[in-house]
PDB file of N, CA and C in Angstrom:
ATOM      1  N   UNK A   1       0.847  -1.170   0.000  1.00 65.00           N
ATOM      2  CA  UNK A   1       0.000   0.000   0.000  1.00 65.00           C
ATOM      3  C   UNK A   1       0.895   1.237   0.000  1.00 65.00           C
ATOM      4  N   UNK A   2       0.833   2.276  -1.068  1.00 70.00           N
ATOM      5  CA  UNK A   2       1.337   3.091  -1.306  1.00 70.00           C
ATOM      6  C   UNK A   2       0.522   4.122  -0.335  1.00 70.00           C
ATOM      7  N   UNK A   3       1.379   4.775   0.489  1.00 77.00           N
ATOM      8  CA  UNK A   3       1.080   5.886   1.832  1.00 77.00           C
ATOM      9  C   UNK A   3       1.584   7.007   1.390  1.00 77.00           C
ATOM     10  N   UNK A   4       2.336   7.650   0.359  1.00 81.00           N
ATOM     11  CA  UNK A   4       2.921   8.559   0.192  1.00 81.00           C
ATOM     12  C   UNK A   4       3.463   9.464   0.769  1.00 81.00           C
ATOM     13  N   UNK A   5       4.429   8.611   1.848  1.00 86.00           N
ATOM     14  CA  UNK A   5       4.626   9.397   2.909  1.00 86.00           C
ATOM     15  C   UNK A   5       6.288   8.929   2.456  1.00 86.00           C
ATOM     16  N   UNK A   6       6.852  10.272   2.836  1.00 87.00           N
ATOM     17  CA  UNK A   6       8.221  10.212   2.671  1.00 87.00           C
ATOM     18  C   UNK A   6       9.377  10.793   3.895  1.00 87.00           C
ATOM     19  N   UNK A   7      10.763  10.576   3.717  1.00 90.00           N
ATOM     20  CA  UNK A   7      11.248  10.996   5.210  1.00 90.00           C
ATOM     21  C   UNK A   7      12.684  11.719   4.177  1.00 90.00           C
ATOM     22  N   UNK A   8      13.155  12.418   5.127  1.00 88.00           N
ATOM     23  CA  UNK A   8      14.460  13.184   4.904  1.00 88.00           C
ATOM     24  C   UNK A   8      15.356  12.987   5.774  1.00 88.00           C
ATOM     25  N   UNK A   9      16.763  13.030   5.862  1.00 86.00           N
ATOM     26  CA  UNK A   9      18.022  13.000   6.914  1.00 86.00           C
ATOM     27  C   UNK A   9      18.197  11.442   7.024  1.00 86.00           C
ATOM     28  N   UNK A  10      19.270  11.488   7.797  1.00 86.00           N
ATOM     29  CA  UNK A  10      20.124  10.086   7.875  1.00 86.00           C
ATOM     30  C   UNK A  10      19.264   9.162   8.989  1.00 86.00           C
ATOM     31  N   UNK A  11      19.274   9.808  10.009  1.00 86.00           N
ATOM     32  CA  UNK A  11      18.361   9.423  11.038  1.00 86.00           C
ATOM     33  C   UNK A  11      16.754   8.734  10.684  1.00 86.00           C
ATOM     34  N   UNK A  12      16.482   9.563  10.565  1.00 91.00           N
ATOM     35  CA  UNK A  12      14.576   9.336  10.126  1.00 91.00           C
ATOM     36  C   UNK A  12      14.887   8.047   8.572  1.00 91.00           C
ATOM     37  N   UNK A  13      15.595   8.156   7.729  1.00 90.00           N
ATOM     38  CA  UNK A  13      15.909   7.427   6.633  1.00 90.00           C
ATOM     39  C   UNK A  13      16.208   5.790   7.422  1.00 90.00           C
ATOM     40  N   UNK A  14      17.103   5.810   8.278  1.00 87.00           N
ATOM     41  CA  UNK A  14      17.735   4.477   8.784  1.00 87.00           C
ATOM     42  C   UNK A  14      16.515   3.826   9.788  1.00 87.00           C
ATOM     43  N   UNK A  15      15.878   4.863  10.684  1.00 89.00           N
ATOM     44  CA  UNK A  15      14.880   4.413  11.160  1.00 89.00           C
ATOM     45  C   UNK A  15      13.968   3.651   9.850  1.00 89.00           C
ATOM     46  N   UNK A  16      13.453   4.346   9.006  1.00 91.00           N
ATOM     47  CA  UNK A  16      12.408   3.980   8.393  1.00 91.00           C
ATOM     48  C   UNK A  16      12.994   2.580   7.686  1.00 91.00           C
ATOM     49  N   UNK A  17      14.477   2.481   7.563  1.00 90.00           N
ATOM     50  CA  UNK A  17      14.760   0.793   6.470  1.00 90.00           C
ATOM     51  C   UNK A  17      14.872   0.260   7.769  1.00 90.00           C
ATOM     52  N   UNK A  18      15.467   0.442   8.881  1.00 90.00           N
ATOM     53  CA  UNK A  18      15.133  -0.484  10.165  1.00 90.00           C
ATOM     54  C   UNK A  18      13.532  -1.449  10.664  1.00 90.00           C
ATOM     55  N   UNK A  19      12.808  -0.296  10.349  1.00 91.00           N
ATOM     56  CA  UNK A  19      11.444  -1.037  10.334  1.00 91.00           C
ATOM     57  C   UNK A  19      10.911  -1.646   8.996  1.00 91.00           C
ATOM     58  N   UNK A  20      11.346  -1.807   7.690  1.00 91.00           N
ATOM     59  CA  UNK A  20      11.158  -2.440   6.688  1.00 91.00           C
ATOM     60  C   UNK A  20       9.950  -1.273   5.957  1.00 91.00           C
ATOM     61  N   UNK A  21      10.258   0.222   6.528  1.00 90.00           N
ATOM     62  CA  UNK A  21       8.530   1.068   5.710  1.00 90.00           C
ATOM     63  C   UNK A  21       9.189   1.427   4.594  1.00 90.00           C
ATOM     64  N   UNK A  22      10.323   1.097   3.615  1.00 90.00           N
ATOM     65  CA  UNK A  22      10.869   1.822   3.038  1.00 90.00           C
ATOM     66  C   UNK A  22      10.775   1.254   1.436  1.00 90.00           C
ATOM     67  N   UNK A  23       9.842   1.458   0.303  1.00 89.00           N
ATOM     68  CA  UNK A  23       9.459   0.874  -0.829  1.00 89.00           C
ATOM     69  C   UNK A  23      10.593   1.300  -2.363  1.00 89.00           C
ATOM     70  N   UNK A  24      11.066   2.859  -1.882  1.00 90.00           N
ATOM     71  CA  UNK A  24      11.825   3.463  -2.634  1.00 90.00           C
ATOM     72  C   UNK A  24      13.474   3.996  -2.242  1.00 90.00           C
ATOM     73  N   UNK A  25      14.370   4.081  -2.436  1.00 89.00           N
ATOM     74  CA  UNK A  25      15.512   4.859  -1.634  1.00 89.00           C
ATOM     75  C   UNK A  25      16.234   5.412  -2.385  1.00 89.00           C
ATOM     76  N   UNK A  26      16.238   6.471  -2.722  1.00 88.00           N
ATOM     77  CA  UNK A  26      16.789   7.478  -2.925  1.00 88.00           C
ATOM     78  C   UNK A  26      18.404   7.484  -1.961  1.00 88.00           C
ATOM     79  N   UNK A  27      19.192   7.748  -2.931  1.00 83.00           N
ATOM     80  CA  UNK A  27      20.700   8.442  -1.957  1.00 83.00           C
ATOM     81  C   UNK A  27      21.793   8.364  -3.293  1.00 83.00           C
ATOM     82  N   UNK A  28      22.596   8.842  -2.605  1.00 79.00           N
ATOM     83  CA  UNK A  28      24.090   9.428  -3.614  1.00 79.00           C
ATOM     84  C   UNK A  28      25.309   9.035  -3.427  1.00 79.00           C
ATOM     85  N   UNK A  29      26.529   9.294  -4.219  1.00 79.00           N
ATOM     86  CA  UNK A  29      27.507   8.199  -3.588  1.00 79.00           C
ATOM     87  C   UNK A  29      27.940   9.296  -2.712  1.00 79.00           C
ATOM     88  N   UNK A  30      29.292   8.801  -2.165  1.00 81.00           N
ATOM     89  CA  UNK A  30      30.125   9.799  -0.968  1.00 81.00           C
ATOM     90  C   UNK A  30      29.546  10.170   0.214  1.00 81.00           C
ATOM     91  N   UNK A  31      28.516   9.472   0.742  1.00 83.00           N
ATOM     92  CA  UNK A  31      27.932  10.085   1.779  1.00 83.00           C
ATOM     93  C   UNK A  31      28.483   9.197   2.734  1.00 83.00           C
ATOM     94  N   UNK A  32      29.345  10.483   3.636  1.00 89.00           N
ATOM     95  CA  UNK A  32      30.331   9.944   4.216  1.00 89.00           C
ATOM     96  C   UNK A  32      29.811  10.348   5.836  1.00 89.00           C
ATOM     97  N   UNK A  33      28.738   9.108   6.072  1.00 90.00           N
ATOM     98  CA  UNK A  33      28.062   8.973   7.593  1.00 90.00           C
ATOM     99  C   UNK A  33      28.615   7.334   7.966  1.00 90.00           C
ATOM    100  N   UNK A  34      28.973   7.506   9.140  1.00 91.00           N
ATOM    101  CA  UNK A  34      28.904   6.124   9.937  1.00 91.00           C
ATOM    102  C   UNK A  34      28.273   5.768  10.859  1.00 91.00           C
ATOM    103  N   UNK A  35      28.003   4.811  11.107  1.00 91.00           N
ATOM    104  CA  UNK A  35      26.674   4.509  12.443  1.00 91.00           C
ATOM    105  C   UNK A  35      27.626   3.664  13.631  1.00 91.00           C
ATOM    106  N   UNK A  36      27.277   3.876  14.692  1.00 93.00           N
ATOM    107  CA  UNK A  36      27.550   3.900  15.662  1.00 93.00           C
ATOM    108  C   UNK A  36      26.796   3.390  16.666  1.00 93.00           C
ATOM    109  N   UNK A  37      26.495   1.665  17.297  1.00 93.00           N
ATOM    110  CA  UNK A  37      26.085   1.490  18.236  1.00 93.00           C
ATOM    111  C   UNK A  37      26.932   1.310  19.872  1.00 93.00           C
ATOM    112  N   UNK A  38      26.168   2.147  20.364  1.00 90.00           N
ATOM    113  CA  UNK A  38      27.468   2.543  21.812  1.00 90.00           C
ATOM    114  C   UNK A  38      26.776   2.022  23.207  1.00 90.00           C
ATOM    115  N   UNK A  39      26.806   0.915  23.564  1.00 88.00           N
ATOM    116  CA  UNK A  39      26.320   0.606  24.871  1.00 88.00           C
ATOM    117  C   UNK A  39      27.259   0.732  26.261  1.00 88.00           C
ATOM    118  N   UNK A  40      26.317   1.473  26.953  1.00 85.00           N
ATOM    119  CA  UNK A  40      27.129   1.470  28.338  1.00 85.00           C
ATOM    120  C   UNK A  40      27.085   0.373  29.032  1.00 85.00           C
ATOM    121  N   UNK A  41      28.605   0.268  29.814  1.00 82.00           N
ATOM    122  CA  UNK A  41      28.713  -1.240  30.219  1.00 82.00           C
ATOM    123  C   UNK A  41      27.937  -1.208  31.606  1.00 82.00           C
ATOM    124  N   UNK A  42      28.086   0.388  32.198  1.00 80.00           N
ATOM    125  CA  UNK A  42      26.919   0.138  33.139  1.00 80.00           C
ATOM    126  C   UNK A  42      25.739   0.401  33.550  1.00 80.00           C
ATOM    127  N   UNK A  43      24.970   0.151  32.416  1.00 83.00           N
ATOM    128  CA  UNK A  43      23.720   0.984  32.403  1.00 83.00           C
ATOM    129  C   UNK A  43      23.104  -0.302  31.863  1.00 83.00           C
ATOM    130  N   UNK A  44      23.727  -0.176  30.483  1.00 86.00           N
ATOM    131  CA  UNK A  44      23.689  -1.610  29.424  1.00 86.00           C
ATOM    132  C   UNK A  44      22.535  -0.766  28.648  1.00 86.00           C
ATOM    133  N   UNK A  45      22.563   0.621  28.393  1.00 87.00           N
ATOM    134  CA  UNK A  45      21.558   1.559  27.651  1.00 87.00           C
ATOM    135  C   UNK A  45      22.689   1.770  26.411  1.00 87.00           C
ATOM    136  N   UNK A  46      21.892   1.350  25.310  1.00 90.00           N
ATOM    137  CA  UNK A  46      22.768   1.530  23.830  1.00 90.00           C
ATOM    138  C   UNK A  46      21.745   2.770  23.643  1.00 90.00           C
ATOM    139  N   UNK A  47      22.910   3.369  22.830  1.00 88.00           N
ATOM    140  CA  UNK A  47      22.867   4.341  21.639  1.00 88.00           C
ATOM    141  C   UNK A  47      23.135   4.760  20.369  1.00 88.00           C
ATOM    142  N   UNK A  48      22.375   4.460  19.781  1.00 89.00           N
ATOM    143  CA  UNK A  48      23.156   4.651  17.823  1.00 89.00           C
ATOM    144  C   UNK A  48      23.386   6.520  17.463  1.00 89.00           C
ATOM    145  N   UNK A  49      24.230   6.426  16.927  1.00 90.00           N
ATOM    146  CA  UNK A  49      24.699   7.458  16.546  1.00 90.00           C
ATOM    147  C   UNK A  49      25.324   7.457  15.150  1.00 90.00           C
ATOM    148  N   UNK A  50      25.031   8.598  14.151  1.00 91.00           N
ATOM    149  CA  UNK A  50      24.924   8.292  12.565  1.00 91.00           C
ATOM    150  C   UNK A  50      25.812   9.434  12.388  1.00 91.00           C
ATOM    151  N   UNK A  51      26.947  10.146  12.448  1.00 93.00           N
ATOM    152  CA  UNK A  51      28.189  10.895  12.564  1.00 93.00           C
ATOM    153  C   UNK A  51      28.990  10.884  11.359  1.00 93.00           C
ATOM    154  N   UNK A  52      29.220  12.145  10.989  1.00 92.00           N
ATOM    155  CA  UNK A  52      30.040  13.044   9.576  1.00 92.00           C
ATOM    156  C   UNK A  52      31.306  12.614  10.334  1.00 92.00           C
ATOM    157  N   UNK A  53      32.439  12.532   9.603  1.00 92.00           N
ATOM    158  CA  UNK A  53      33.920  12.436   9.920  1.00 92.00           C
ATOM    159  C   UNK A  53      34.286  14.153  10.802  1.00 92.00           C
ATOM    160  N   UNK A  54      33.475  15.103  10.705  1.00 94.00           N
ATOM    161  CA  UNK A  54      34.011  16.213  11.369  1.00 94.00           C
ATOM    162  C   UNK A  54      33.370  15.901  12.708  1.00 94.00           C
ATOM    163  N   UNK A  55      31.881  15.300  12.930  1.00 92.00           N
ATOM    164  CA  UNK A  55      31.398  14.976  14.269  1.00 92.00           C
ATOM    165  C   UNK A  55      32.093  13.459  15.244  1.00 92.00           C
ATOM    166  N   UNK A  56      32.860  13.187  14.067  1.00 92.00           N
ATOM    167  CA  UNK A  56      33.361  11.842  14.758  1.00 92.00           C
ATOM    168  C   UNK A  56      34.877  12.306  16.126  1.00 92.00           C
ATOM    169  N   UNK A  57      35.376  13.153  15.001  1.00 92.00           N
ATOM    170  CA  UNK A  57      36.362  13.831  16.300  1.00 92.00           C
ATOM    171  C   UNK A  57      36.204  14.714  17.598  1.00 92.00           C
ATOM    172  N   UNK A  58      34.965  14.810  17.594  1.00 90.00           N
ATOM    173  CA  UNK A  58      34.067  15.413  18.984  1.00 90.00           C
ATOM    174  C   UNK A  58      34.514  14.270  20.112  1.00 90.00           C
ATOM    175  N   UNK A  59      34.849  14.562  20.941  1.00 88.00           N
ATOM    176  CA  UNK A  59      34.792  13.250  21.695  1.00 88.00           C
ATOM    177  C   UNK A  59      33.297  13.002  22.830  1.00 88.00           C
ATOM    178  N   UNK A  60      32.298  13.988  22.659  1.00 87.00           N
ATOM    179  CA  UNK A  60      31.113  14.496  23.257  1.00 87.00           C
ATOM    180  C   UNK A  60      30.292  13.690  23.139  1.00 87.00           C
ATOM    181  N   UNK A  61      30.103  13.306  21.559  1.00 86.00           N
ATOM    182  CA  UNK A  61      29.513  11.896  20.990  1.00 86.00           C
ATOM    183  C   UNK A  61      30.082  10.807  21.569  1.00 86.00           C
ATOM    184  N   UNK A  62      30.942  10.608  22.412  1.00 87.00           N
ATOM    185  CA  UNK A  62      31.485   8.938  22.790  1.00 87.00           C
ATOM    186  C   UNK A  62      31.629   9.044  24.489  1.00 87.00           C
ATOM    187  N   UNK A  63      31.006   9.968  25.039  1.00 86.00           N
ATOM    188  CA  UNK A  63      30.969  10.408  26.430  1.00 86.00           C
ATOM    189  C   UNK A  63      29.963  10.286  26.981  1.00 86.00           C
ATOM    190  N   UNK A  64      29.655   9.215  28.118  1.00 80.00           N
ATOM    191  CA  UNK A  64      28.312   9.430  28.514  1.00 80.00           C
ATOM    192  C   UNK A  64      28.085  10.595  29.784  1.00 80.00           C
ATOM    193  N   UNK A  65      27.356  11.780  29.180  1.00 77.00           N
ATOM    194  CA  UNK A  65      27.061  12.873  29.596  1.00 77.00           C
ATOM    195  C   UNK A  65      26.784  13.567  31.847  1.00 77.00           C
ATOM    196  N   UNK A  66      26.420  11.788  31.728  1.00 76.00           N
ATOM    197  CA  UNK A  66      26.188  11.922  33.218  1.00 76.00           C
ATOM    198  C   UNK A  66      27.131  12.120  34.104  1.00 76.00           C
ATOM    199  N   UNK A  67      27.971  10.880  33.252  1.00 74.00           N
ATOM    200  CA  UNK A  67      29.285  10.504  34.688  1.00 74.00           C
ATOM    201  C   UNK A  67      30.517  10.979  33.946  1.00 74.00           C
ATOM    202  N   UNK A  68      30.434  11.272  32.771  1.00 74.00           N
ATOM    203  CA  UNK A  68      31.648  11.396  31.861  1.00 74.00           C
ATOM    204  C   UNK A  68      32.720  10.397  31.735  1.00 74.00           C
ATOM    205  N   UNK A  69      32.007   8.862  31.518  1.00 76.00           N
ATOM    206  CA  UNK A  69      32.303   8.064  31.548  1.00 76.00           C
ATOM    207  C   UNK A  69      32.304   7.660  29.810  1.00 76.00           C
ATOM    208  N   UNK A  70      33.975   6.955  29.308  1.00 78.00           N
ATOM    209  CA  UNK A  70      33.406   7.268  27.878  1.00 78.00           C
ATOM    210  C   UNK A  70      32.966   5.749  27.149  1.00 78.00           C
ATOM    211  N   UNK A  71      32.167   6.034  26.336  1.00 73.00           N
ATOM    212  CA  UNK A  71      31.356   4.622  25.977  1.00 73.00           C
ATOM    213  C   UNK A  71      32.516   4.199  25.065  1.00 73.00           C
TER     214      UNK A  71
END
């Protein structure tokens, strides 16, 4: 069933092929995102994270914010 519903960005895009809603896909070469699943060892709370090579050298993204403990 065609819904004509469509999504934009890396995020909302990966969600939508994660759940299988995705009939068409559109994208380009060089798209230079990596995904990132980061679980804390003491929480055991994962986090995906979809990061440009300029956001990858943040170290903010690999820090868990509470304890500044880094994932």
């Amino acid at each position: 069933m065609d819904t004509g519903k469509y999504v934009f960005g890396v995020n909302d895009t990966l969600q939508a092929l994660d759940m299988g809603a995705v009939e068409t896909l559109i994208c380009w070469e060089n798209l230079d995102i990596t995904r990132y699943r980061l679980k804390n060892p003491a929480t055991g709370e994962e986090k995906l994270l979809h990061l440009r090579p300029d956001q990858e050298k943040n170290k903010n993204h690999f820090t868990d914010p509470a304890v500044g403990f880094v994932l």
